[in-house]
CSV table of C-alpha atoms in Angstrom, one decimal:
chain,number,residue,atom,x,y,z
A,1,UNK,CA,22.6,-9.4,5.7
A,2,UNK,CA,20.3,-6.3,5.7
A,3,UNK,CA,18.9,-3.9,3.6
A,4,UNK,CA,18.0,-0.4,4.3
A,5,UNK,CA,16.0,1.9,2.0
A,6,UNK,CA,15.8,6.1,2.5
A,7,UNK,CA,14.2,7.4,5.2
A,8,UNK,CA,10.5,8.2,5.2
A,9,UNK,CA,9.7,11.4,6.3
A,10,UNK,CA,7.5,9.5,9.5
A,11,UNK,CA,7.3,6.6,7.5
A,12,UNK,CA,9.1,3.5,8.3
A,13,UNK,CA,11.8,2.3,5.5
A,14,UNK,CA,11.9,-1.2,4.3
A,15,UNK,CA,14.3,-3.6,6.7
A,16,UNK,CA,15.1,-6.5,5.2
A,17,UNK,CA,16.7,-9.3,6.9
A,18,UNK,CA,18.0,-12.8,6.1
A,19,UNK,CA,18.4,-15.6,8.5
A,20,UNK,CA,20.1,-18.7,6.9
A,21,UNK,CA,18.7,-21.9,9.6
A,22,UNK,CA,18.9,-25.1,9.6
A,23,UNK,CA,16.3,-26.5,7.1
A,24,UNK,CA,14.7,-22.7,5.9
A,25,UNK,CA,15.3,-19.3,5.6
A,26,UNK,CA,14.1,-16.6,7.5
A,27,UNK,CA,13.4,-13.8,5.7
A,28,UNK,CA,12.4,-11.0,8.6
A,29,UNK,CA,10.4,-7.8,6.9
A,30,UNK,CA,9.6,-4.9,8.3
A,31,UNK,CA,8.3,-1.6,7.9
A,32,UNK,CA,6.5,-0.2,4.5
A,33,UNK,CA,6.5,-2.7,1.8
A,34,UNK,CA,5.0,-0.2,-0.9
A,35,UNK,CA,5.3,0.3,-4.8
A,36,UNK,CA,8.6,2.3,-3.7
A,37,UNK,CA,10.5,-0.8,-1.9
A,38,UNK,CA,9.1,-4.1,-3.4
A,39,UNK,CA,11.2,-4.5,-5.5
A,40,UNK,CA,14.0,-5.0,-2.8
A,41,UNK,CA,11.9,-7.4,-1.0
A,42,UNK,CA,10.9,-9.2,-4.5
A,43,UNK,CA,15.1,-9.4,-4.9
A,44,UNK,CA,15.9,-10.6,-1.2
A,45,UNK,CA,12.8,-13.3,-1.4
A,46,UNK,CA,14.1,-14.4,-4.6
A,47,UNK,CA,17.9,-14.7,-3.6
A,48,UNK,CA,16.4,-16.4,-0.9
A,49,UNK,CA,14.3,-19.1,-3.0
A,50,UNK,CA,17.5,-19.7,-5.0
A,51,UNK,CA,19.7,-20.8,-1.3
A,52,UNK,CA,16.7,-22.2,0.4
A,53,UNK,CA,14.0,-23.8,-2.2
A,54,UNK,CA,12.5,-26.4,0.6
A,55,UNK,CA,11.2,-23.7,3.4
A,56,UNK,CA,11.6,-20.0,3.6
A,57,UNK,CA,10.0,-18.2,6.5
A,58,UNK,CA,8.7,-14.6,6.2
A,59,UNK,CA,8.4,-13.0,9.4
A,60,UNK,CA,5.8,-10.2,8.4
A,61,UNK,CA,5.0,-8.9,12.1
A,62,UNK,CA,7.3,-5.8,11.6
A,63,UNK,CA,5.1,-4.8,8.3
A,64,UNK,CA,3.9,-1.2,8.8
A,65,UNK,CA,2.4,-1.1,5.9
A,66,UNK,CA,1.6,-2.7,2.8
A,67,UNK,CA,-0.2,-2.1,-0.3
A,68,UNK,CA,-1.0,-4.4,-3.5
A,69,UNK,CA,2.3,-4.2,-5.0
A,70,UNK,CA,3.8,-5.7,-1.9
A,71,UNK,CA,0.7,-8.8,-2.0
A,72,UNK,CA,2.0,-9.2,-5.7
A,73,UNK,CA,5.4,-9.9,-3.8
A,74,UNK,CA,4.6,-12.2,-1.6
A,75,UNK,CA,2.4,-14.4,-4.6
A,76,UNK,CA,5.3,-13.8,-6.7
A,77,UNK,CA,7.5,-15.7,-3.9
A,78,UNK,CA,5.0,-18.3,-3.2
A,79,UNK,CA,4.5,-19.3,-6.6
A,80,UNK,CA,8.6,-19.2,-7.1
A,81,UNK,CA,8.8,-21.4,-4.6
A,82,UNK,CA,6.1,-23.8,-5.2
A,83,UNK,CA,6.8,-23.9,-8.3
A,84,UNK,CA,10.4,-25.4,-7.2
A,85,UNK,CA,8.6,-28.1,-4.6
A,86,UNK,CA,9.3,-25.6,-1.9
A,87,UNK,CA,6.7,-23.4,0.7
A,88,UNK,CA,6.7,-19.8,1.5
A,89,UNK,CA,5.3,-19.5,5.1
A,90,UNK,CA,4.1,-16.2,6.3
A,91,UNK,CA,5.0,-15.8,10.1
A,92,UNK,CA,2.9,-13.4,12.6
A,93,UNK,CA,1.1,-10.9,10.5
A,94,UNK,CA,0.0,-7.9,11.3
A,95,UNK,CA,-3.8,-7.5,11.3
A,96,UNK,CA,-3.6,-5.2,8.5
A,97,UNK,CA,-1.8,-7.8,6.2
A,98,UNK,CA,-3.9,-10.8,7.6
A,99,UNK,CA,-7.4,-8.2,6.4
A,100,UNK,CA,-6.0,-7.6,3.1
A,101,UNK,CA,-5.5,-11.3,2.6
A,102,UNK,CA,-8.6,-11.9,3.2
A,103,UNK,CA,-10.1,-8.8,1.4
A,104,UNK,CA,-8.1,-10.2,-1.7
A,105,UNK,CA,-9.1,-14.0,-0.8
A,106,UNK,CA,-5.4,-14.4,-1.2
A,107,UNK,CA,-5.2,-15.6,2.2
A,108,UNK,CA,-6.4,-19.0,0.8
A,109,UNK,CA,-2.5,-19.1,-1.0
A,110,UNK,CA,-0.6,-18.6,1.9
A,111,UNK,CA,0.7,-21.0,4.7
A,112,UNK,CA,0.3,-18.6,8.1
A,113,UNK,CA,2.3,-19.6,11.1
B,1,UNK,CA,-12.0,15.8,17.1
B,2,UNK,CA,-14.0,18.2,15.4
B,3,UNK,CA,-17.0,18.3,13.4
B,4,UNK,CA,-16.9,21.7,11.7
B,5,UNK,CA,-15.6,21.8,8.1
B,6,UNK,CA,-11.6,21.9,8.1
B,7,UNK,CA,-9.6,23.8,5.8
B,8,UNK,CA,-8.7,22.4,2.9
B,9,UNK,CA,-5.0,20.8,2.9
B,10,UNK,CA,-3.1,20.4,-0.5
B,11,UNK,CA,-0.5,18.6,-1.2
B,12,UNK,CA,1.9,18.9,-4.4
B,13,UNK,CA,4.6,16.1,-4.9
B,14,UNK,CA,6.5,14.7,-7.4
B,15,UNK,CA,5.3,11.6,-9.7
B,16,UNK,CA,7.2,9.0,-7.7
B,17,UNK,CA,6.4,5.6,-6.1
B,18,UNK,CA,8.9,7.3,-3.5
B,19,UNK,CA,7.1,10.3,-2.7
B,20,UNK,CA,3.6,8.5,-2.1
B,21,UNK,CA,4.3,7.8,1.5
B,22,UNK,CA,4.0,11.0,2.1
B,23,UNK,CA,0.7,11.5,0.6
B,24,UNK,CA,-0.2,8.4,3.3
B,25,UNK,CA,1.0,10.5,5.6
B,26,UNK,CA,-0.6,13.3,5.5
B,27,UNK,CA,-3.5,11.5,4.7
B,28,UNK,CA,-3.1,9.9,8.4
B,29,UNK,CA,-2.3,12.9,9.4
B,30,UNK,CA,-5.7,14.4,8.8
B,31,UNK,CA,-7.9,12.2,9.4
B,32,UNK,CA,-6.4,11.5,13.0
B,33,UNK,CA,-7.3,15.4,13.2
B,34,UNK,CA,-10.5,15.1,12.5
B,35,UNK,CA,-11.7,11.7,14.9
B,36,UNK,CA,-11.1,8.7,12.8
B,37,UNK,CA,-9.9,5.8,14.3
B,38,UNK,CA,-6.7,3.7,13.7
B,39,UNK,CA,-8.4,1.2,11.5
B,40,UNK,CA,-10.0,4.1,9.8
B,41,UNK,CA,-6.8,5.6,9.3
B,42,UNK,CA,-4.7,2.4,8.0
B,43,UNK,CA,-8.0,2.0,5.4
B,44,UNK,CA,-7.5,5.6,4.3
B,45,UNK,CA,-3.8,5.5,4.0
B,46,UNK,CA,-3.7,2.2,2.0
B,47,UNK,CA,-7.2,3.7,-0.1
B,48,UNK,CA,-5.1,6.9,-0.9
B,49,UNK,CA,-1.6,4.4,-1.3
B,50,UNK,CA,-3.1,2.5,-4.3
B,51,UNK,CA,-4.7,5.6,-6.2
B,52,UNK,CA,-1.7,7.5,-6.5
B,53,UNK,CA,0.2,4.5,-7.6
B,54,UNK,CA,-2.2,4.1,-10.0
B,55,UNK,CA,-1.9,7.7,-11.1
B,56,UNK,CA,2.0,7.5,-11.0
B,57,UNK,CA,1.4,4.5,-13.4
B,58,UNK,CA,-0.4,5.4,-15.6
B,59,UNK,CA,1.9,7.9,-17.1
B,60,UNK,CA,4.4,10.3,-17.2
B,61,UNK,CA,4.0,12.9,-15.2
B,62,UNK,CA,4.9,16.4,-14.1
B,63,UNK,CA,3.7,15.7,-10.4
B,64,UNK,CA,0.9,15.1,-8.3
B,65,UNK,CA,-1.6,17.1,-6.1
B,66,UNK,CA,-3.8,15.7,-3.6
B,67,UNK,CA,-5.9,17.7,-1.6
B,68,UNK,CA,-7.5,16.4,2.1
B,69,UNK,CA,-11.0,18.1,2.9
B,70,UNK,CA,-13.1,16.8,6.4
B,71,UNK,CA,-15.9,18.2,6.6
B,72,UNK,CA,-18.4,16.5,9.9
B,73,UNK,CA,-17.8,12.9,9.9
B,74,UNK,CA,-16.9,12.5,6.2
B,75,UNK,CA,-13.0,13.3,4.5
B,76,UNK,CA,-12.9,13.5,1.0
B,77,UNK,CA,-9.5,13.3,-0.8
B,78,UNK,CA,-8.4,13.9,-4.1
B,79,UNK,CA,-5.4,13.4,-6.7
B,80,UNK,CA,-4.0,14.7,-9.6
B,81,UNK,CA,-2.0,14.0,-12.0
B,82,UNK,CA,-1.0,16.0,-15.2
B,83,UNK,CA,0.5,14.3,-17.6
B,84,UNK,CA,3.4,15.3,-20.3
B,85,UNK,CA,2.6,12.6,-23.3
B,86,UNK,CA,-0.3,11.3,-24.0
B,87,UNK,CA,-2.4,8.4,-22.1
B,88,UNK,CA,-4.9,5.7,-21.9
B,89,UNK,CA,-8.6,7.9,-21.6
B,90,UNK,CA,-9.6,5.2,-19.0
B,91,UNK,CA,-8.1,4.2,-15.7
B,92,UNK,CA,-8.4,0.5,-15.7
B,93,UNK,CA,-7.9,-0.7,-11.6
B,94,UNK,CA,-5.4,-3.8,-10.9
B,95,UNK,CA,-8.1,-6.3,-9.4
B,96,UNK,CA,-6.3,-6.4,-6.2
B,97,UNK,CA,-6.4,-2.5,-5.9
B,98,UNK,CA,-9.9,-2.4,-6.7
B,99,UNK,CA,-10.6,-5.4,-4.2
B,100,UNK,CA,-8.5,-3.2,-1.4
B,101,UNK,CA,-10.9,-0.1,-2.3
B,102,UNK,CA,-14.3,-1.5,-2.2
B,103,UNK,CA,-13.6,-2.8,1.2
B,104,UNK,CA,-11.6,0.2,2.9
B,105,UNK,CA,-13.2,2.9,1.7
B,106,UNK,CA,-17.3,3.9,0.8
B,107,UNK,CA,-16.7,5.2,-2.3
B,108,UNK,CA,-14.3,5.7,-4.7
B,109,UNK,CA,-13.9,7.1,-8.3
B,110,UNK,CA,-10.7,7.8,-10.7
B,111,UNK,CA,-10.6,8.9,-14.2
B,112,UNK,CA,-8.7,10.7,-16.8
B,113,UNK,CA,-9.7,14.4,-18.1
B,114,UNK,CA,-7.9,15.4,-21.1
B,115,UNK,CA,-4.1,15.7,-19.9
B,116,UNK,CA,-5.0,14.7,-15.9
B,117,UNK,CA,-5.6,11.6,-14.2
B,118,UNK,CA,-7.8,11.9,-11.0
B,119,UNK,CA,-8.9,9.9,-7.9
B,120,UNK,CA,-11.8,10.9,-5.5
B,121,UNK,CA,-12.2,8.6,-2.2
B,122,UNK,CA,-14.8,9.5,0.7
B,123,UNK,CA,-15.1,7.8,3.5
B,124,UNK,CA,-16.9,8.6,6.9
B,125,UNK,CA,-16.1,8.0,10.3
B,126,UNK,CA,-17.4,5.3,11.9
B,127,UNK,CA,-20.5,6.3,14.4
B,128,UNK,CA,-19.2,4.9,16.9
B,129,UNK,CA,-16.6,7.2,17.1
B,130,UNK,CA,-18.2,10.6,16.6
């Protein structure tokens, strides 16, 4: 189950996979998560929420970059989530992502593995 | 590395959330040119990454023009955006945006003139690495 977006001219296009496990989905994310793609990562996180509400893992460390409308993803999915007794863990972030939590003091919202 | 003033390199796009990476890009592109270093570069690509989303946003466009100048330790960048209908006469930041900026960047500004939408960022290289 993956999802490609166009080629980036040097960037890196969004890859998103999904992992059904025992007991969560993982969600694996990588390359730029921008105005551009979010949208497909906002669609594959919720399609994910709706198989899995107990645990979804997000494996961020392929993330080459990501802006504020991709943090607006990830709340959105957390709060989804929560909202349905579940958690949204965020596996191995980059440093970037990890400083722009911070930066935004979102970093407070997320469950980091 | 170089501390002599650089040309000035311009950059005309279309409008799009899509096209932005490419203003990050070049926006990398240059400052790597000119010394900074790779945290420098991911703050000036994700600084330049949220001003020209908010420029796409803010209305309908005919395109986009940014325009990369280094001169010593400092690069300046700038957008902008023309606009076909009319528009808000203030750019309002998303919090998170302006969080992102205050932190990656040493100053920033954006506006709207008339029919245009702008964005000025500045930042300088860190000491340590001139």
């Amino acid at each position: 189950m993956q999802s490609e977006e166009g080629a980036g001219s040097g960037t890196r296009a969004l890859v998103v996979d999904v992992v059904p496990e025992d007991g969560a989905t993982i969600v694996r994310v990588a390359g730029d998560v921008d105005a551009h793609s979010t949208a497909e990562l906002d669609r594959r996180l919720a399609d994910a929420a709706d198989r899995d509400a107990d645990l979804v893992v997000l494996e961020v460390s392929g993330v080459t970059f990501i802006d504020s409308t991709g943090l607006r993803t990830l709340v959105a999915a957390n709060t989804r989530l929560a909202d349905r007794g579940g958690r949204l863990v965020l596996r191995r972030p980059t440093a970037t992502l990890q400083r722009l939590l911070e930066i935004t003091g979102l970093d407070a919202s997320f469950d980091v593995d | 590395m170089t501390d002599a003033t650089e040309p000035e390199v311009t950059l005309s796009l279309p409008a799009s959330h899509e096209r932005v990476r490419l203003a990050r890009l070049v926006a990398a592109g240059v400052a790597e040119s000119v010394g900074f270093d790779l945290d420098e570069i991911e703050d000036l690509r994700i600084a330049v990454d949220e001003l020209c989303v908010v420029l796409v946003d803010h209305g309908r466009a005919s395109g986009l023009r940014i325009s990369y100048r280094a001169n010593g330790a400092d690069l300046e960048i700038r957008g902008e955006c023309r606009y076909v209908d009319d528009v808000a006469e203030s750019i309002e930041l998303p919090r998170l945006t302006r969080q992102i900026l205050e932190t990656v960047v040493d100053e920033h500004e954006s506006g709207v003139d008339g029919d245009a939408g702008w964005f000025v960022v500045r930042k300088a290289r860190d000491a340590a690495g001139t």
